[in-house]
PDB file of C-alpha atoms in Angstrom:
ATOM      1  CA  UNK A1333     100.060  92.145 100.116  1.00 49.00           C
ATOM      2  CA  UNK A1334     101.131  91.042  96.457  1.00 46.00           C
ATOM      3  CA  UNK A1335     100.082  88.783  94.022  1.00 48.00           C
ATOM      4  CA  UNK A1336     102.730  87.093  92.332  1.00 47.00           C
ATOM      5  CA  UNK A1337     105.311  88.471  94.620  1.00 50.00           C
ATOM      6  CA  UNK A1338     107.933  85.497  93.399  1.00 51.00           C
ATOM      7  CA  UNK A1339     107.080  84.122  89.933  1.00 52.00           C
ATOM      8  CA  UNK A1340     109.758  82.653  87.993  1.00 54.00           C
ATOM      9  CA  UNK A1341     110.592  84.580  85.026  1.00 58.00           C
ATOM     10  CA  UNK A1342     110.258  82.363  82.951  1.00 68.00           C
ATOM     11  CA  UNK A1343     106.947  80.789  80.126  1.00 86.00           C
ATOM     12  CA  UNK A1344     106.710  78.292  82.273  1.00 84.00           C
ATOM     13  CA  UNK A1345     106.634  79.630  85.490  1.00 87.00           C
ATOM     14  CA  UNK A1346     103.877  82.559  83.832  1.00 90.00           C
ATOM     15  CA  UNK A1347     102.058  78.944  82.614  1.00 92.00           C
ATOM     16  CA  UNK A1348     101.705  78.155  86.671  1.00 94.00           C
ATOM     17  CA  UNK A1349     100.698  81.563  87.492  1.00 94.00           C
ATOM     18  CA  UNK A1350      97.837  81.567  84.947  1.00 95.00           C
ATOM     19  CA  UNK A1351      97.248  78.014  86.236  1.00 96.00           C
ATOM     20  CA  UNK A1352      96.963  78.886  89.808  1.00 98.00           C
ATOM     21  CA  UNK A1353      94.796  82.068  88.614  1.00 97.00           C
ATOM     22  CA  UNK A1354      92.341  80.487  87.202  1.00 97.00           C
ATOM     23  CA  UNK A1355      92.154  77.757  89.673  1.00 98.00           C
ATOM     24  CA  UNK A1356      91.852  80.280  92.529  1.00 98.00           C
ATOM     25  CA  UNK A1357      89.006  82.030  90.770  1.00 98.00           C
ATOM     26  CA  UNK A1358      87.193  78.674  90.380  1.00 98.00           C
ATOM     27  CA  UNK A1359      87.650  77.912  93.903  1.00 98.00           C
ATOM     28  CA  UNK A1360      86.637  81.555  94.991  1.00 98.00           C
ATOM     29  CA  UNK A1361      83.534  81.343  92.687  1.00 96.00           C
ATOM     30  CA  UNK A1362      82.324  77.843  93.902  1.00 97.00           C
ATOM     31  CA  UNK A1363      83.012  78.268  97.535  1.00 97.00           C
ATOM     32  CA  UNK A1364      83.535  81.936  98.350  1.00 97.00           C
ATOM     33  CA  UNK A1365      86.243  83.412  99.277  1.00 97.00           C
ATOM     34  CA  UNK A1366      85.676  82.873 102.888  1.00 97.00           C
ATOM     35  CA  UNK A1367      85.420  78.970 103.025  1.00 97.00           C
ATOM     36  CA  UNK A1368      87.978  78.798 100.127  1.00 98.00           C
ATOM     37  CA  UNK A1369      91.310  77.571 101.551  1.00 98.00           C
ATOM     38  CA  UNK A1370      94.777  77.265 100.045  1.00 98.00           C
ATOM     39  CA  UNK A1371      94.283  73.600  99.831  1.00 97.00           C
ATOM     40  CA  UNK A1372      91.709  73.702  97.774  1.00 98.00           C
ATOM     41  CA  UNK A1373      93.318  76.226  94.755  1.00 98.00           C
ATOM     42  CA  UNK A1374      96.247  73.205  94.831  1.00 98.00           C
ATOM     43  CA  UNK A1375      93.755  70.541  94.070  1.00 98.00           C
ATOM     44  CA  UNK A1376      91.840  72.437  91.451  1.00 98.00           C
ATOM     45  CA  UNK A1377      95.300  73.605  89.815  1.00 97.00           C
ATOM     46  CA  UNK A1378      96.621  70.102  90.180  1.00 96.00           C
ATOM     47  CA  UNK A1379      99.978  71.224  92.063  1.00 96.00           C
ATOM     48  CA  UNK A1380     101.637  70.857  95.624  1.00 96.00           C
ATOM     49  CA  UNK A1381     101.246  73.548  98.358  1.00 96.00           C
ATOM     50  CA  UNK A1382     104.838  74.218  97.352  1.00 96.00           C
ATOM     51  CA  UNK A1383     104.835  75.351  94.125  1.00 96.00           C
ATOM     52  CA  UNK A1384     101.500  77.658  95.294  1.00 97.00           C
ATOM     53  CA  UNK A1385     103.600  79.593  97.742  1.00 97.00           C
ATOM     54  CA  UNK A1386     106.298  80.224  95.030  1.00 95.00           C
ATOM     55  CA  UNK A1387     103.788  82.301  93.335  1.00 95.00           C
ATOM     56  CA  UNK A1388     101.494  83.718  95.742  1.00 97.00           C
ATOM     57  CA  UNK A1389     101.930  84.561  99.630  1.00 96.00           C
ATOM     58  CA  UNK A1390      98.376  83.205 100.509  1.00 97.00           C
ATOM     59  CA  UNK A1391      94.573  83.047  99.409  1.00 98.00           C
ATOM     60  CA  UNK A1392      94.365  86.781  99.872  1.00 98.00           C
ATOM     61  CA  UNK A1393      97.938  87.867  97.087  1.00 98.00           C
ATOM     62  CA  UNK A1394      95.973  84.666  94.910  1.00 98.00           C
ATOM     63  CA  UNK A1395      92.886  87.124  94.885  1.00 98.00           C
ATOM     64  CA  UNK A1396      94.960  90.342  94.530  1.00 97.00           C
ATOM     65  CA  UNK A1397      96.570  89.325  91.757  1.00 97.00           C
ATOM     66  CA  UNK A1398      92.811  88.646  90.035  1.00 97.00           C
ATOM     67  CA  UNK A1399      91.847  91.789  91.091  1.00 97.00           C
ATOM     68  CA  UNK A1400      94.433  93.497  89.389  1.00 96.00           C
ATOM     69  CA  UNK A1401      93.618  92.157  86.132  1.00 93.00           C
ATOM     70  CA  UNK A1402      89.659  93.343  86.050  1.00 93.00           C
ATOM     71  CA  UNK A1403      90.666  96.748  88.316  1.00 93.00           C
ATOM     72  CA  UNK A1404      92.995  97.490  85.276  1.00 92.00           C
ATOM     73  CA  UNK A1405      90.179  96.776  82.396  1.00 92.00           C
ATOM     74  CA  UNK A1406      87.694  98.754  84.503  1.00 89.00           C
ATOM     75  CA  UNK A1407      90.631 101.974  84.269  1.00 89.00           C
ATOM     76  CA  UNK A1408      90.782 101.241  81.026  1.00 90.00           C
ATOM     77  CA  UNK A1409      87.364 102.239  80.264  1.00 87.00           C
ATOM     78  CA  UNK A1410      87.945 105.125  82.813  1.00 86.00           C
ATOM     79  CA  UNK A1411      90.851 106.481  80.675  1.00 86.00           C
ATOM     80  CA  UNK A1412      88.987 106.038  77.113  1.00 84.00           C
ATOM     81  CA  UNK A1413      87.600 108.916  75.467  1.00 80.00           C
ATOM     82  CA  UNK A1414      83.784 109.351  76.378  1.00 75.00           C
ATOM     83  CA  UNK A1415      82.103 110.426  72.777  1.00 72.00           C
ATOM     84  CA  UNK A1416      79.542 110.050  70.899  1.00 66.00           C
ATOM     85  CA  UNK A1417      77.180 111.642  68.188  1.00 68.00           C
ATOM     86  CA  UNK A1418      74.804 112.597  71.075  1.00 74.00           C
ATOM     87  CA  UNK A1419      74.745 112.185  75.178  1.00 72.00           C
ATOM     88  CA  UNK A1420      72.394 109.140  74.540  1.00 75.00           C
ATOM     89  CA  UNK A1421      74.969 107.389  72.615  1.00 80.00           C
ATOM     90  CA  UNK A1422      77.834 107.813  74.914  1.00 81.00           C
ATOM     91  CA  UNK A1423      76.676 107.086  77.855  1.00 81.00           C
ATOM     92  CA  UNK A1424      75.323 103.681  75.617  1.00 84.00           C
ATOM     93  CA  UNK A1425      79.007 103.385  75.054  1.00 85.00           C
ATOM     94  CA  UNK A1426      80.386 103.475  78.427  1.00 85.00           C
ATOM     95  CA  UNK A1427      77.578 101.085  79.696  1.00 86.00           C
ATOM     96  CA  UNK A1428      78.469  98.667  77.213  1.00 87.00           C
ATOM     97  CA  UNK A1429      82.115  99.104  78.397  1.00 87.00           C
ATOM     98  CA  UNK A1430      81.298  98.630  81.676  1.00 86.00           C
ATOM     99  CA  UNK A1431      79.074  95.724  81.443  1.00 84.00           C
ATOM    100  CA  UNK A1432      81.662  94.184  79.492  1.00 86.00           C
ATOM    101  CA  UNK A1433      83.891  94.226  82.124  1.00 87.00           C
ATOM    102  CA  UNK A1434      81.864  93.049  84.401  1.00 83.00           C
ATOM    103  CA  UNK A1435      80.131  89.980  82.051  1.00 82.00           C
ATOM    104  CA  UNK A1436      83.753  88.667  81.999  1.00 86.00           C
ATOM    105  CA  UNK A1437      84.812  89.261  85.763  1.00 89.00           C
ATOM    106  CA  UNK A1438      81.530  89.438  87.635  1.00 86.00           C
ATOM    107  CA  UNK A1439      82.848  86.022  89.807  1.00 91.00           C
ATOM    108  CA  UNK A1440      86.138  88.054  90.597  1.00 94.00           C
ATOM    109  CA  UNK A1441      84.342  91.192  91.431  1.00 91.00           C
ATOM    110  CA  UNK A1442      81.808  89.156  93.800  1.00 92.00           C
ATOM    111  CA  UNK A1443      84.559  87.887  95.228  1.00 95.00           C
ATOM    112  CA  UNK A1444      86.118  91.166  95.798  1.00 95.00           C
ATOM    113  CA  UNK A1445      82.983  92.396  97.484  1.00 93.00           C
ATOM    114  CA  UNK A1446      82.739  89.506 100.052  1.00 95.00           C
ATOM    115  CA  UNK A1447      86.546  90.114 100.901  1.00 97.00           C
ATOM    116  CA  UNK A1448      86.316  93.828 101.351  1.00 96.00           C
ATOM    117  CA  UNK A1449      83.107  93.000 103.636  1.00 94.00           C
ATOM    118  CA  UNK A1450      85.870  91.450 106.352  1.00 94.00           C
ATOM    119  CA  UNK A1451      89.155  92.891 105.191  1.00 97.00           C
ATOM    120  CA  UNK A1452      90.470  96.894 104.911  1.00 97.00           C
ATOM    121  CA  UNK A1453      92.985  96.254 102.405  1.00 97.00           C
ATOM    122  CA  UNK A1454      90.025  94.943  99.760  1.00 97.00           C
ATOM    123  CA  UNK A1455      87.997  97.384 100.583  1.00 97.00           C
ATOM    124  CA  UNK A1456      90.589 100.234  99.969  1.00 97.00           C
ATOM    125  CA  UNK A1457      90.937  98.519  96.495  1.00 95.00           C
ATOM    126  CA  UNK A1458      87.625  98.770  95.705  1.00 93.00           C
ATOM    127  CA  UNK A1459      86.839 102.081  97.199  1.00 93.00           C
ATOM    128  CA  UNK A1460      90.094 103.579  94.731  1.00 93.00           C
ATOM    129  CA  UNK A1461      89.066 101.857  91.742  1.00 91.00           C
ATOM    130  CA  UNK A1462      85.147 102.697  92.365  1.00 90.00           C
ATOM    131  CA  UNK A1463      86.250 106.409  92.895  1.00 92.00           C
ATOM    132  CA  UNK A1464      88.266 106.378  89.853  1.00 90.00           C
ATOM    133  CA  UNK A1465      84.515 106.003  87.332  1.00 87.00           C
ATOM    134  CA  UNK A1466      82.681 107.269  89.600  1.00 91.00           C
ATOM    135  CA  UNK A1467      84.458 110.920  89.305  1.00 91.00           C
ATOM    136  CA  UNK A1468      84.809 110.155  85.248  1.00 89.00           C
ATOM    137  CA  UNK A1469      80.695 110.235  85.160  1.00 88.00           C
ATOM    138  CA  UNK A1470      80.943 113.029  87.700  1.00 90.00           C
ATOM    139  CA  UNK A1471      83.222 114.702  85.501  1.00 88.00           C
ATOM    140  CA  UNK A1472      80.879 114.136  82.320  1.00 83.00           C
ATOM    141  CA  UNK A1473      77.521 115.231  83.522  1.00 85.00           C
ATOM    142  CA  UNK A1474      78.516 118.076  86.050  1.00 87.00           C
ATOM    143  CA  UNK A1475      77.980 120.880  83.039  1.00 85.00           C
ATOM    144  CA  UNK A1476      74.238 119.011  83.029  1.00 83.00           C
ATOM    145  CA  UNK A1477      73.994 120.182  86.609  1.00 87.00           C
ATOM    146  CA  UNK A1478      75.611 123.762  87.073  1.00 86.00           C
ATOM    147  CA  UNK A1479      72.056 125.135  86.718  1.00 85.00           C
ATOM    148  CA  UNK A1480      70.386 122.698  89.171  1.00 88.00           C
ATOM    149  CA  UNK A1481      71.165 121.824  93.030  1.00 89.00           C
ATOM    150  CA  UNK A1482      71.956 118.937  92.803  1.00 90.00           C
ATOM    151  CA  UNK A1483      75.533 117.064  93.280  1.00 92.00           C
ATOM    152  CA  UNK A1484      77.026 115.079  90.523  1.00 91.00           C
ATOM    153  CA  UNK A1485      79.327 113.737  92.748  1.00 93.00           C
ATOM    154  CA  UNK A1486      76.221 111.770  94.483  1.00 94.00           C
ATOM    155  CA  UNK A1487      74.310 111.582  91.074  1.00 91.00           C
ATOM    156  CA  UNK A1488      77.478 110.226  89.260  1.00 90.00           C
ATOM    157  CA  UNK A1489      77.933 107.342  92.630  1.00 93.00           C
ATOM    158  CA  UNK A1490      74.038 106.474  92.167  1.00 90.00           C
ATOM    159  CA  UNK A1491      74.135 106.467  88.585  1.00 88.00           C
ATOM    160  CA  UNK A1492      77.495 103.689  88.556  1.00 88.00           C
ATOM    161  CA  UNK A1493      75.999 101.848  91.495  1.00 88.00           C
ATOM    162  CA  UNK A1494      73.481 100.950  89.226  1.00 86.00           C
ATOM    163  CA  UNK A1495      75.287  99.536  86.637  1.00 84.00           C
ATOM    164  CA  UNK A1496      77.790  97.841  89.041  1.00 84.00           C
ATOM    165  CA  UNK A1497      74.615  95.820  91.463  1.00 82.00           C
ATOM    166  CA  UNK A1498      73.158  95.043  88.124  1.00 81.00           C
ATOM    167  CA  UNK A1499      76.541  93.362  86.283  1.00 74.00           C
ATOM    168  CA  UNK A1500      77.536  91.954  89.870  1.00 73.00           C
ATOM    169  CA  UNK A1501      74.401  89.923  90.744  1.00 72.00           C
ATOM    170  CA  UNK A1502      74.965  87.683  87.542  1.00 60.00           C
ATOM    171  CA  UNK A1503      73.114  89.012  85.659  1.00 59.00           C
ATOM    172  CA  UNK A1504      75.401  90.507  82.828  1.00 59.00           C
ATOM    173  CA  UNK A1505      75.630  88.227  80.194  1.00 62.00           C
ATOM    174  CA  UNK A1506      77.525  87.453  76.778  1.00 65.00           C
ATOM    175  CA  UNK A1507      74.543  87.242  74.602  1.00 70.00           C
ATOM    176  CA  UNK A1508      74.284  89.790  72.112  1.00 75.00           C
ATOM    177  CA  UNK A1509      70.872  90.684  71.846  1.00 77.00           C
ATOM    178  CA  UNK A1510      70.312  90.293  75.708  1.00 80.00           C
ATOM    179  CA  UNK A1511      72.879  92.516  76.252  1.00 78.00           C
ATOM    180  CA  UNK A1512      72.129  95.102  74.206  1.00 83.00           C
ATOM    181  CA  UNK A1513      68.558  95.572  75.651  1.00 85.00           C
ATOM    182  CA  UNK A1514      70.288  95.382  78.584  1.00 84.00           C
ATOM    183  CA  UNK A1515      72.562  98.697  77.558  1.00 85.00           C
ATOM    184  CA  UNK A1516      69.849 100.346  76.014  1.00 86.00           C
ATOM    185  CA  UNK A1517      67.236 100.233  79.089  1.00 88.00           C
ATOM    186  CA  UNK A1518      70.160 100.867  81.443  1.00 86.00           C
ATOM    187  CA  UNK A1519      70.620 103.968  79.276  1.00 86.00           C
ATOM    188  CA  UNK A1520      67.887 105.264  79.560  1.00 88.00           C
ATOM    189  CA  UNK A1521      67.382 105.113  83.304  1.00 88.00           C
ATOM    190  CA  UNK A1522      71.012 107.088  83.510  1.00 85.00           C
ATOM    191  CA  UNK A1523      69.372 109.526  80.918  1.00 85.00           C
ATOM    192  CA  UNK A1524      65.920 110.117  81.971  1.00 87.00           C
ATOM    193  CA  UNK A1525      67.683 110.463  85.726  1.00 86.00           C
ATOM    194  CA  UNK A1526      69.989 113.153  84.192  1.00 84.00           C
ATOM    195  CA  UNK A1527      66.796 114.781  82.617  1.00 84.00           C
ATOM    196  CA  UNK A1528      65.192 114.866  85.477  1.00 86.00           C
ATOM    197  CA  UNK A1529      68.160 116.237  87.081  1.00 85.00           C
ATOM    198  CA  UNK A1530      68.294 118.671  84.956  1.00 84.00           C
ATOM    199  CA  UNK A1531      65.146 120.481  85.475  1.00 77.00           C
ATOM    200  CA  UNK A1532      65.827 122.872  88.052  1.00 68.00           C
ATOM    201  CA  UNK A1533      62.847 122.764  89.816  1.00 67.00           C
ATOM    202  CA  UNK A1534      63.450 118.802  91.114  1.00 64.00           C
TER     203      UNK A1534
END
């Protein structure tokens, strides 16, 4: 499964693409992935049926190709160097990144969800990419938890599934202040949690 498995090479034919794109993820948001059909991505774009299967296979490489887009901003913030003046302030930093992400591509990332509810190959994408920051935070707070008996493997996968139910219910937003009470009280869950953690008689 691809997404745009036979784009012309050319600025127009990357024009389409983006128009069939963002038609697709209009369609997915409104209707669902589910009850979205092909037919419906041509009317929002404004093109034939033909000219949608010279870019994209089906509904399913249409969402693919969306996924790759917000999978590869989410490894960005993977990849990015995690520092800060204190442990507060980073993981404040890779919140914000994350929420981010997910303010801009929450729709796409819903979609994802319902898709990998009903189909393997979604779900493989999301379990890779999920497993990619969730082993980054494990990676960060496991010299926290050498002391202690607990798992940052499960702590790190508790800790992200926060952030990630949070920023995928609609609730992440682009306002400025909003968001950054949203950063700082998020946190401060992650650090209390890690606190607590910490203590090794929990």
């Amino acid at each position: 499964m691809t997404g745009d498995f036979a784009a012309p090479r050319t600025t127009r034919g990357e024009r389409t693409a983006a128009r069939l794109r963002a038609a697709a993820r209009a369609v997915f948001a409104e209707r669902g992935y589910s009850a979205a059909r092909v037919e419906d991505i041509v009317a929002e774009a404004g093109v034939s049926h033909g000219t949608f299967y010279t870019y994209f296979e089906n509904k399913a490489a249409a969402l693919d190709a969306l996924i790759d887009e917000t999978a590869g901003q989410l490894q960005a913030v993977v990849d990015e160097p995690w520092e800060g003046p204190d442990v507060l302030a980073t993981i404040a930093a890779v919140i914000d990144r994350f929420v981010d992400v997910f303010s801009q591509h929450g729709d796409v990332v819903r979609t994802w969800f319902e898709a990998a509810a009903h189909d393997k190959h979604f779900r493989d994408r999301l379990r890779d990419v999920r497993r990619g920051y969730v082993e980054r935070v494990a990676e960060n707070i496991a010299p926290a938890l050498t002391s202690t008996p607990h798992d940052a493997g499960v702590a790190a996968a508790a800790l992200v599934a926060m952030v990630e139910g949070y920023a995928t219910q609609g609730l992440a937003t682009d306002d400025e202040q909003q968001r950054a009470s949203v950063v700082r009280t998020l946190s401060s869950i992650w650090f209390g949690g890690l606190l607590r953690l910490m203590d090794p008689a929990t």
